[in-house]
Coordinates of C-alpha atoms in Angstrom, one line a residue:
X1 CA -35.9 -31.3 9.5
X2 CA -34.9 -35.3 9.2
X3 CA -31.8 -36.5 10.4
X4 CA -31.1 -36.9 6.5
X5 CA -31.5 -33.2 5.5
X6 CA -29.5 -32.2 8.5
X7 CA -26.4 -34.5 7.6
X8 CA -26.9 -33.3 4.1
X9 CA -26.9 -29.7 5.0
X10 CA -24.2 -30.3 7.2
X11 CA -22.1 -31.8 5.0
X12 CA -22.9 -28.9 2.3
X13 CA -21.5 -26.3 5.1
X14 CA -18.6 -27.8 5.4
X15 CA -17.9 -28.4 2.2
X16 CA -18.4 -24.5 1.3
X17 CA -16.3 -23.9 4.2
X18 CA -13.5 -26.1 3.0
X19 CA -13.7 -24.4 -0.8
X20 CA -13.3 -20.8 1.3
X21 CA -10.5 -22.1 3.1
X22 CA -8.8 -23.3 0.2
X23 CA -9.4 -20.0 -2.2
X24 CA -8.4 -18.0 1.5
X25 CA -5.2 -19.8 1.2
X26 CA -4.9 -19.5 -2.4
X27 CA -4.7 -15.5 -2.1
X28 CA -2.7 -16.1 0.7
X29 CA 0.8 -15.3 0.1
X30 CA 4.6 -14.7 2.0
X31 CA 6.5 -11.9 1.4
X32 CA 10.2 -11.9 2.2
X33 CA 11.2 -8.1 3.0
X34 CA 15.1 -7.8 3.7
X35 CA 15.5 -4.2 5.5
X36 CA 17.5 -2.7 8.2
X37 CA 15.1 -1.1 10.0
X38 CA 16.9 -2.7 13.7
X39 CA 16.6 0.3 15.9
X40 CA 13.8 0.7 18.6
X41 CA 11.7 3.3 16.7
X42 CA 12.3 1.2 13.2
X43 CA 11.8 -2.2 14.4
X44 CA 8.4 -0.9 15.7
X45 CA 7.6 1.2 12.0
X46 CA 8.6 -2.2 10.2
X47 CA 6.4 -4.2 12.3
X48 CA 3.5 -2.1 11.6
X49 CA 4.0 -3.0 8.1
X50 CA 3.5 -6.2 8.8
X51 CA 1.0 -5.9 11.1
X52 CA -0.9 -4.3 7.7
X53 CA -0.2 -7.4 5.8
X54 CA -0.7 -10.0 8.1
X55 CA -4.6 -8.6 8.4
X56 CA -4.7 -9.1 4.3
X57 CA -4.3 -12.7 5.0
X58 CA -0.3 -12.3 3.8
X59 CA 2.5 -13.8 5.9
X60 CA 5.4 -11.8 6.2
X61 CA 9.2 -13.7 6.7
X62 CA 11.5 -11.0 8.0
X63 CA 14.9 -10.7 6.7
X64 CA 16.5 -7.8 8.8
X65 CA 20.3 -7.3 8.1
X66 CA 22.1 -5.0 11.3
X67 CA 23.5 -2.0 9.8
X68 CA 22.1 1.6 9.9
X69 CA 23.7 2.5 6.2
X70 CA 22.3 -0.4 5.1
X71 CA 26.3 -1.4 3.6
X72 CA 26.0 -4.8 4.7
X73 CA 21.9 -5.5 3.8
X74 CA 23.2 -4.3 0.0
X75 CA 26.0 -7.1 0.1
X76 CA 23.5 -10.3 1.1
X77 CA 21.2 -8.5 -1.5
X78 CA 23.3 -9.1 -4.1
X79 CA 24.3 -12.4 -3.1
X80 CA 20.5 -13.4 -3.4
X81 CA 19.9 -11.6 -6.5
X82 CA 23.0 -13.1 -8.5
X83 CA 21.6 -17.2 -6.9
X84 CA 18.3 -16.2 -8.7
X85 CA 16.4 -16.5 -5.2
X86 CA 15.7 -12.6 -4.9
X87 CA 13.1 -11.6 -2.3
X88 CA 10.3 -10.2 -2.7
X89 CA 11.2 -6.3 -1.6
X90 CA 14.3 -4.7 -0.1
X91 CA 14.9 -1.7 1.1
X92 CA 16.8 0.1 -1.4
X93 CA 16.3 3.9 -2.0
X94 CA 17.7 6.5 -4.0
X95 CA 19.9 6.4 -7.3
X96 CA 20.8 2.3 -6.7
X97 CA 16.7 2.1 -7.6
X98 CA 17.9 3.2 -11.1
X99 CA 21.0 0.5 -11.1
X100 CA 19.0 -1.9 -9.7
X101 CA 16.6 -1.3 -12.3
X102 CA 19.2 -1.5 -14.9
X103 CA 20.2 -4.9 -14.3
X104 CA 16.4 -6.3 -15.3
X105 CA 15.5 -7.4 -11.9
X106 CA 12.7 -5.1 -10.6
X107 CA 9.2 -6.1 -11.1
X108 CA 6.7 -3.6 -12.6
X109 CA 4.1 -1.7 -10.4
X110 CA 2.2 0.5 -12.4
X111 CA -0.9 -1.0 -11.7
X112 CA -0.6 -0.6 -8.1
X113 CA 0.3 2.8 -8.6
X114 CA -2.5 3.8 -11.1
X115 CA -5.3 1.9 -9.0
X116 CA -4.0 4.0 -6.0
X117 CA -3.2 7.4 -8.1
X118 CA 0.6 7.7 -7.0
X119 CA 1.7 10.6 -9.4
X120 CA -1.2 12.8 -7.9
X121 CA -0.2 11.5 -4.2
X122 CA 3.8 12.2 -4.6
X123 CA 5.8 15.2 -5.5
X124 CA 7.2 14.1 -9.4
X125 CA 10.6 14.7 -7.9
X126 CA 10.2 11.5 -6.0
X127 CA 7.8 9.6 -8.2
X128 CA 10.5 10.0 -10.3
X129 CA 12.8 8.4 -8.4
X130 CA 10.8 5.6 -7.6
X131 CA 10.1 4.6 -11.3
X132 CA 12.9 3.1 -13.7
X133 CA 11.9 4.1 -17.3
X134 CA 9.0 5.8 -16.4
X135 CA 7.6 2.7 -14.6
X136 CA 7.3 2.4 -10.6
X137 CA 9.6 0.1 -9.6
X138 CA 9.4 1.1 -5.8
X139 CA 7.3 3.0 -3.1
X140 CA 8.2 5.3 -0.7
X141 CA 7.7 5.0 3.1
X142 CA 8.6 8.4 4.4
X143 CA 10.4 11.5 4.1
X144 CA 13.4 12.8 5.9
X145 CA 14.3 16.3 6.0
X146 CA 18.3 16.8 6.3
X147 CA 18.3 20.3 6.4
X148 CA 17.8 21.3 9.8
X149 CA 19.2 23.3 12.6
X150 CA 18.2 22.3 16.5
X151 CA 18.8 24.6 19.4
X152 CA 18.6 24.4 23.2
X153 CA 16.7 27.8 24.1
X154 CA 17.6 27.8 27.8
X155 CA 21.4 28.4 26.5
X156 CA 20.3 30.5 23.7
X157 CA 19.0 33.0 26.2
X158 CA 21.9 32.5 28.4
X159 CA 24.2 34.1 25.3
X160 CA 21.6 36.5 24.7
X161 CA 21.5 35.4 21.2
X162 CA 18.5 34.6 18.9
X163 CA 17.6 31.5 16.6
X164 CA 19.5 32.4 13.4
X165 CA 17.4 32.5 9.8
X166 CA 21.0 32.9 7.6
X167 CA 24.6 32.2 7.7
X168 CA 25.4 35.9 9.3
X169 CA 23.0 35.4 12.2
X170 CA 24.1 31.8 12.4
X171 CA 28.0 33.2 13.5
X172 CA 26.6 36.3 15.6
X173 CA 25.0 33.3 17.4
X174 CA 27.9 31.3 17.6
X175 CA 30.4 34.0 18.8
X176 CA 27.8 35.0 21.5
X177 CA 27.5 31.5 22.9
X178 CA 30.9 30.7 22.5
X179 CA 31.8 34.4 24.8
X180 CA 28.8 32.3 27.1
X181 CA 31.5 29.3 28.0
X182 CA 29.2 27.0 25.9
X183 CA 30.0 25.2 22.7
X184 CA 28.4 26.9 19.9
X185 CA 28.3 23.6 17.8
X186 CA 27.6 20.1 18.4
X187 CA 29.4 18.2 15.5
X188 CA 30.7 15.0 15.1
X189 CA 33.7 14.5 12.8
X190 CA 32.8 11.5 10.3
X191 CA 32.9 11.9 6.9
X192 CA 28.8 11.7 6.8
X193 CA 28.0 14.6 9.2
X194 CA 31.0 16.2 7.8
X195 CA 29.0 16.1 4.6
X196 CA 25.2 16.9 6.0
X197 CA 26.9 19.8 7.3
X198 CA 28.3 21.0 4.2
X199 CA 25.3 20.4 2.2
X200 CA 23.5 22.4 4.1
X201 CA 25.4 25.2 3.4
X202 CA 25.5 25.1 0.5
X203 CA 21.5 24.8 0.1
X204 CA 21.8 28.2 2.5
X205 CA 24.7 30.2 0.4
X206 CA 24.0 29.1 -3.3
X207 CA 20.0 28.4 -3.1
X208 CA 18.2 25.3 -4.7
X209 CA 19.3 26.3 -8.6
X210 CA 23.0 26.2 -7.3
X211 CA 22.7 23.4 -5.5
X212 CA 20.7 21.2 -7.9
X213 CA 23.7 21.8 -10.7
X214 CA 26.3 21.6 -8.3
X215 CA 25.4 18.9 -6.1
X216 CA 23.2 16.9 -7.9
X217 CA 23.7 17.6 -12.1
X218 CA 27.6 17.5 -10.6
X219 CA 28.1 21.1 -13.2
X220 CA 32.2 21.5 -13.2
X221 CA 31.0 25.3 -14.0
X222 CA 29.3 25.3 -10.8
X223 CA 31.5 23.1 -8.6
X224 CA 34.5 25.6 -9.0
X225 CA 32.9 28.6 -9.4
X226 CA 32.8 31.8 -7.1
X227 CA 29.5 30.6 -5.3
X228 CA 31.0 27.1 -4.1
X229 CA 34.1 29.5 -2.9
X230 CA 31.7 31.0 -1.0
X231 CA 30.2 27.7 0.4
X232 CA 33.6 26.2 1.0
X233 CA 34.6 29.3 2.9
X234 CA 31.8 29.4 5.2
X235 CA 31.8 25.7 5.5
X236 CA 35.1 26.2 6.9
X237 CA 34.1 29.2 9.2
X238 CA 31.6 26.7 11.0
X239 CA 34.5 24.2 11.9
X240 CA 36.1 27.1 13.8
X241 CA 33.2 26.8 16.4
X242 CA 33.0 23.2 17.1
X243 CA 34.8 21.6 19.9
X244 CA 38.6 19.5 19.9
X245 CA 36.6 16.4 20.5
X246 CA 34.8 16.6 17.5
X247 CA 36.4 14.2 15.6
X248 CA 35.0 10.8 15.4
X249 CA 32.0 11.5 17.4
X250 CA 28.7 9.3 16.5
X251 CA 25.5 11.9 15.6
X252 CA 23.8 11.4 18.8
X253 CA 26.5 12.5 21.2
X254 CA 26.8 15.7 19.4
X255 CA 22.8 15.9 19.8
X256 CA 23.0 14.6 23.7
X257 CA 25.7 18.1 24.1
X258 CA 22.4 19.9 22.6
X259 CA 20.0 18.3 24.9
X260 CA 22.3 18.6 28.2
X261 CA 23.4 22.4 27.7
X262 CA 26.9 21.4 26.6
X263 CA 26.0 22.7 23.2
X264 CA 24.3 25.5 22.0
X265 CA 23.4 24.1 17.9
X266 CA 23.1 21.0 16.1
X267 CA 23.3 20.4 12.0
X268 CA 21.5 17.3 11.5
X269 CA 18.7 16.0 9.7
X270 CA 15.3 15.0 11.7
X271 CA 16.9 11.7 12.9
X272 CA 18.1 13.8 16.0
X273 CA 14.6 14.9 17.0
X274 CA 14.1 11.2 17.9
X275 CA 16.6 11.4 20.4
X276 CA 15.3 14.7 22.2
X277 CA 11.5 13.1 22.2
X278 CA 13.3 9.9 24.1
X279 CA 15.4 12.4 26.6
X280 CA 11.6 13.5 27.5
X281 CA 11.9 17.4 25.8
X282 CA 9.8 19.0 24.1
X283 CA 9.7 20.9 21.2
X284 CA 8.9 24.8 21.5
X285 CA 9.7 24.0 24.9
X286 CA 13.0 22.6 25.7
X287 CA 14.2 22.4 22.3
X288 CA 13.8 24.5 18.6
X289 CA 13.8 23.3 15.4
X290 CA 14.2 25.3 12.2
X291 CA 15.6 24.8 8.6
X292 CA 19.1 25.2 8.4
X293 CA 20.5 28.8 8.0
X294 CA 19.0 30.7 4.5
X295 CA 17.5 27.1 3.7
X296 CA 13.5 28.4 5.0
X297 CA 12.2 28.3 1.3
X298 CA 14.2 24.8 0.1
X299 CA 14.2 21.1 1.3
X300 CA 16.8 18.5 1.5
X301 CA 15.3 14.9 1.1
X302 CA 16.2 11.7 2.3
X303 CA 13.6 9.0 1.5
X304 CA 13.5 5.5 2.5
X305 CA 11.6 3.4 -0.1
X306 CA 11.6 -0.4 -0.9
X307 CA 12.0 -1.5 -4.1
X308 CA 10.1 -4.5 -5.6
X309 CA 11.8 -7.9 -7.7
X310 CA 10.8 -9.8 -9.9
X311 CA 9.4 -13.1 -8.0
X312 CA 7.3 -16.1 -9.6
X313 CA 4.4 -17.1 -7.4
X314 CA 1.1 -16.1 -7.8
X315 CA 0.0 -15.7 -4.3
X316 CA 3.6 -14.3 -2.9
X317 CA 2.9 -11.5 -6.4
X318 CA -0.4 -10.4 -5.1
X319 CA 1.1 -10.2 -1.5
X320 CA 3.8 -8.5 -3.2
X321 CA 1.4 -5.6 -5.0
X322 CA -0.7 -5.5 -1.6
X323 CA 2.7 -4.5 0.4
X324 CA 3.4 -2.2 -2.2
X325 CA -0.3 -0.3 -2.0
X326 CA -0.5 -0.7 2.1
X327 CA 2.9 1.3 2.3
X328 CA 1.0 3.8 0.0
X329 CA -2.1 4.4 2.5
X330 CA -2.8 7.0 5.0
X331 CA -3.0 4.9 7.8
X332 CA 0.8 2.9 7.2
X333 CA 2.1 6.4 6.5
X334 CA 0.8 7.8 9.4
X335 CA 1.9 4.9 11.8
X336 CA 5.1 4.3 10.5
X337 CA 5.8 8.5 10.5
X338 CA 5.2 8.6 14.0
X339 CA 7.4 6.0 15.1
X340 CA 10.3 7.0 13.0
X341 CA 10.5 10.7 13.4
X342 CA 10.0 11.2 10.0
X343 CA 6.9 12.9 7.7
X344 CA 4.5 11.1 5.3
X345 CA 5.9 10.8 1.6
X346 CA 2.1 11.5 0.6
X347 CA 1.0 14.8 0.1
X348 CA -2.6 14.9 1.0
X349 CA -2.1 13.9 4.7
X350 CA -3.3 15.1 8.1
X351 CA -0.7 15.9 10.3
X352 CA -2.8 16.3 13.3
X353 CA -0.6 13.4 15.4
X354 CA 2.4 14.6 14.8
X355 CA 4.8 17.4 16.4
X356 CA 5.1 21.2 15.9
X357 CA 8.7 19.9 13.7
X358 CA 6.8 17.4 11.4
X359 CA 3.9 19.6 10.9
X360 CA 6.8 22.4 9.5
X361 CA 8.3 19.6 8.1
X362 CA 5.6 18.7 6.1
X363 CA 4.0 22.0 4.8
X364 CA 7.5 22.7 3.7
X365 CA 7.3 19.4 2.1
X366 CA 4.2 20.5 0.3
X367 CA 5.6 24.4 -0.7
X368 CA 8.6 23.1 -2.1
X369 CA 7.4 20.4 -4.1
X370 CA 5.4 23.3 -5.8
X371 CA 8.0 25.9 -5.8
X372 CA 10.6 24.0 -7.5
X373 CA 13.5 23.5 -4.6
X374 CA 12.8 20.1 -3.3
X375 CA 15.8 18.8 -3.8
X376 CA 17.5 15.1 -3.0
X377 CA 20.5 15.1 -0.7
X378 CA 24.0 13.9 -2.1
X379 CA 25.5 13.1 2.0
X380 CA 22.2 10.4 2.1
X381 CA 22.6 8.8 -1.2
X382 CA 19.6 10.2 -3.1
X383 CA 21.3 12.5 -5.2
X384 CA 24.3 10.8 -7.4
X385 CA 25.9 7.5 -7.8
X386 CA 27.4 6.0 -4.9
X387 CA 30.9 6.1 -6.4
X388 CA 30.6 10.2 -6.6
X389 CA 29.2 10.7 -3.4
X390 CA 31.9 8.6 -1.8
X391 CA 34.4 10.7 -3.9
X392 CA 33.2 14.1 -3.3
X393 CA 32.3 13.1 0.5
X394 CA 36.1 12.4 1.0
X395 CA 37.2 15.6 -0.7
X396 CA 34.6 17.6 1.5
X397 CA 36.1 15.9 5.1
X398 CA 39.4 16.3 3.7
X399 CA 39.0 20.3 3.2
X400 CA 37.6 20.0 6.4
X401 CA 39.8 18.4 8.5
X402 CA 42.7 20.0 6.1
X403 CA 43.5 24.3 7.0
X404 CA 46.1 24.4 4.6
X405 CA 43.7 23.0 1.5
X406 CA 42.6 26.2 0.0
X407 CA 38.9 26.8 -1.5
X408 CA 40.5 26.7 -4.5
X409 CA 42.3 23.4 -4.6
X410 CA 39.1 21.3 -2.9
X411 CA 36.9 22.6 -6.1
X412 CA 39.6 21.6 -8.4
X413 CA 39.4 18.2 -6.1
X414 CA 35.7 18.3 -6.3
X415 CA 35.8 18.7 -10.4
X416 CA 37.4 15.6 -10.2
X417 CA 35.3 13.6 -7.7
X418 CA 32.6 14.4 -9.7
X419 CA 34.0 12.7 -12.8
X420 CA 33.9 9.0 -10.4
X421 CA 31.9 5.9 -12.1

């Protein structure tokens, strides 16, 4: 080959190689995600997301806000939104999809969803609270159960008392570990475990139909009728074995009392298994998890899900719609599961990495979502507004932390709650 040719050639290559660098970089887009996923086991389930989008050629600009509730990431959100300089997803979940959704601002993702067949992959309870008008507006990146009971064994078998399956066997329990010396409940009194607690009992009293008109169709029938008299006074009856230092204790103390023996019994969702897989236990082992008392056949959810805006460049949209199907695929759900304690939103997964509790987790996941009680929780805002939750939430700590407030007088309270905007 002559010098010519090979200068020619030459030339030819790197000229194709400039037109795939350019059309690369044309695809290539940024995606701004504002979360508040700050924790140890979040931060490393958020970076896997963008681990996912960085190999797609996507750069991703980070816009964590401190905050578990994610009070304070909603507030610079809004700020953004109103300036017209939205990004391009934020973690929102529950009913404030549907308000966000209401105020024109959420960008359409039914392609996405039908070129990754989302309704077959998701329990229509949840797809349905992922679309706005029957459209997805948002995807889901796991599932938290909230209705669960942990156990140390070692002091179970001190007390001579057994797991409990029901609210009967759940106070013969307690009245044997508390004749033990030991605390028969590990609580912490803020208005949000306050609440986790009580929904949970209800679920176990009233059954899925009760609480899906009560606690999530807010029924006044329901709210003050003889089953919620029945919740309310069993919900009280727990209080009665907690400890005096209850009040204003943060979720994982009460779940350290259960790890160190203090405590016999936890309420909590499947947040708190995190902290016994850091203290080294294992489960089966040196702790047990079950569904909260009479609650074995029904599931309370608490999904986090990011919710897609309405943004103007072409390459940051297709970055967009890949985030939006990576967060959808086996592998992301899988990764991000395992790091955050939680269980796959999809329902076609193998749970072959994951713990004795997510595998029960997730088949109940799968048996609810065809037997009709997968229900959202109210105490982690995926159930009502915000305003009623806040509303009934305070009427539910108040009964608590009230004796003299009969049964009565908190449903007429609740009646009224329920009526918040």
């Amino acid at each position: 080959m002559t010098p010519t040719r090979l200068t020619t050639r030459a030339l030819h290559v790197a000229a194709a190689a400039t037109l795939l660098c350019a059309s690369l970089s044309a695809r290539a887009g940024e995606v701004e995600v504002l979360h508040y996923w700050t924790s140890g086991g979040e931060a490393k389930a958020a970076s896997a997301l963008k681990a996912t989008l960085q190999g797609k050629g996507h750069s991703w600009k980070d816009f964590a806000v401190a905050g578990g509730g994610g009070d304070s990431a909603m507030t610079v959100l809004k700020s953004r939104v109103v300036s017209g300089n939205a990004p391009a997803a934020a973690q929102i979940k529950g009913p404030s999809i549907q308000e966000w959704g209401n105020e024109g601002v959420l960008a359409n993702l039914d392609d996405v969803a039908k070129a990754n067949n989302w309704d077959a992959l998701l329990p229509k309870v949840v797809s349905d609270v992922m679309k706005h008008k029957g459209h997805y507006v948002a995807v889901p990146v796991n599932v938290h159960r909230v209705n669960w009971l942990w156990a140390n064994p070692e002091v179970l078998k001190k007390a001579n008392a057994k797991m409990p399956t029901n609210w009967d066997e759940f106070f013969v329990t307690a009245e044997a570990l508390k004749k033990a010396g030991v605390i028969p409940v590990a609580h912490g009194g803020q208005n949000w475990q306050d609440f986790t607690t009580f929904e949970s009992v209800a679920l176990g009293v009233g059954g899925a139909d009760f609480y899906r008109k009560a606690l999530v169709q807010l029924d006044a029938g329901s709210l003050k009728g003889a089953t919620m008299q029945k919740v309310l006074t069993t919900f009280r009856k727990v209080k009665g074995y907690t400890d005096k230092n209850a009040p204003g204790r943060d979720w994982n103390l009460a779940t350290a009392m259960v790890i160190r023996g203090e405590a016999g019994m936890q309420l909590m969702g499947d947040w708190a298994k995190g902290e016994f897989i850091a203290a080294g236990k294992a489960p089966g082992k040196d702790f047990l998890c079950a569904a909260a008392p009479g609650t074995a056949n029904a599931f309370t959810f608490n999904i986090d899900s990011f919710a897609m805006f309405k943004i103007k460049n072409t390459a940051n949209l297709q970055a967009q719609k890949d985030m939006a199907a990576a967060i959808m695929s086996p592998e992301f759900q899988e990764t991000f599961n395992l790091n955050k304690g939680s269980i796959p939103a999809r329902l076609n997964m193998d749970m072959a990495k994951f713990d004795d509790c997510a595998k029960l987790s997730s088949k109940d996941f799968v048996a609810t979502a065809k037997s009709n009680t997968l229900v959202p929780s109210i105490a982690h805002g995926m159930a009502v507004s915000s305003a009623a939750e806040g509303a009934i939430k305070d009427v539910v700590s108040q009964f608590w932390n009230t004796d003299s407030m009969t049964p009565e007088q908190a449903m007429d309270r609740l009646v009224a709650a329920a009526k918040t905007k």
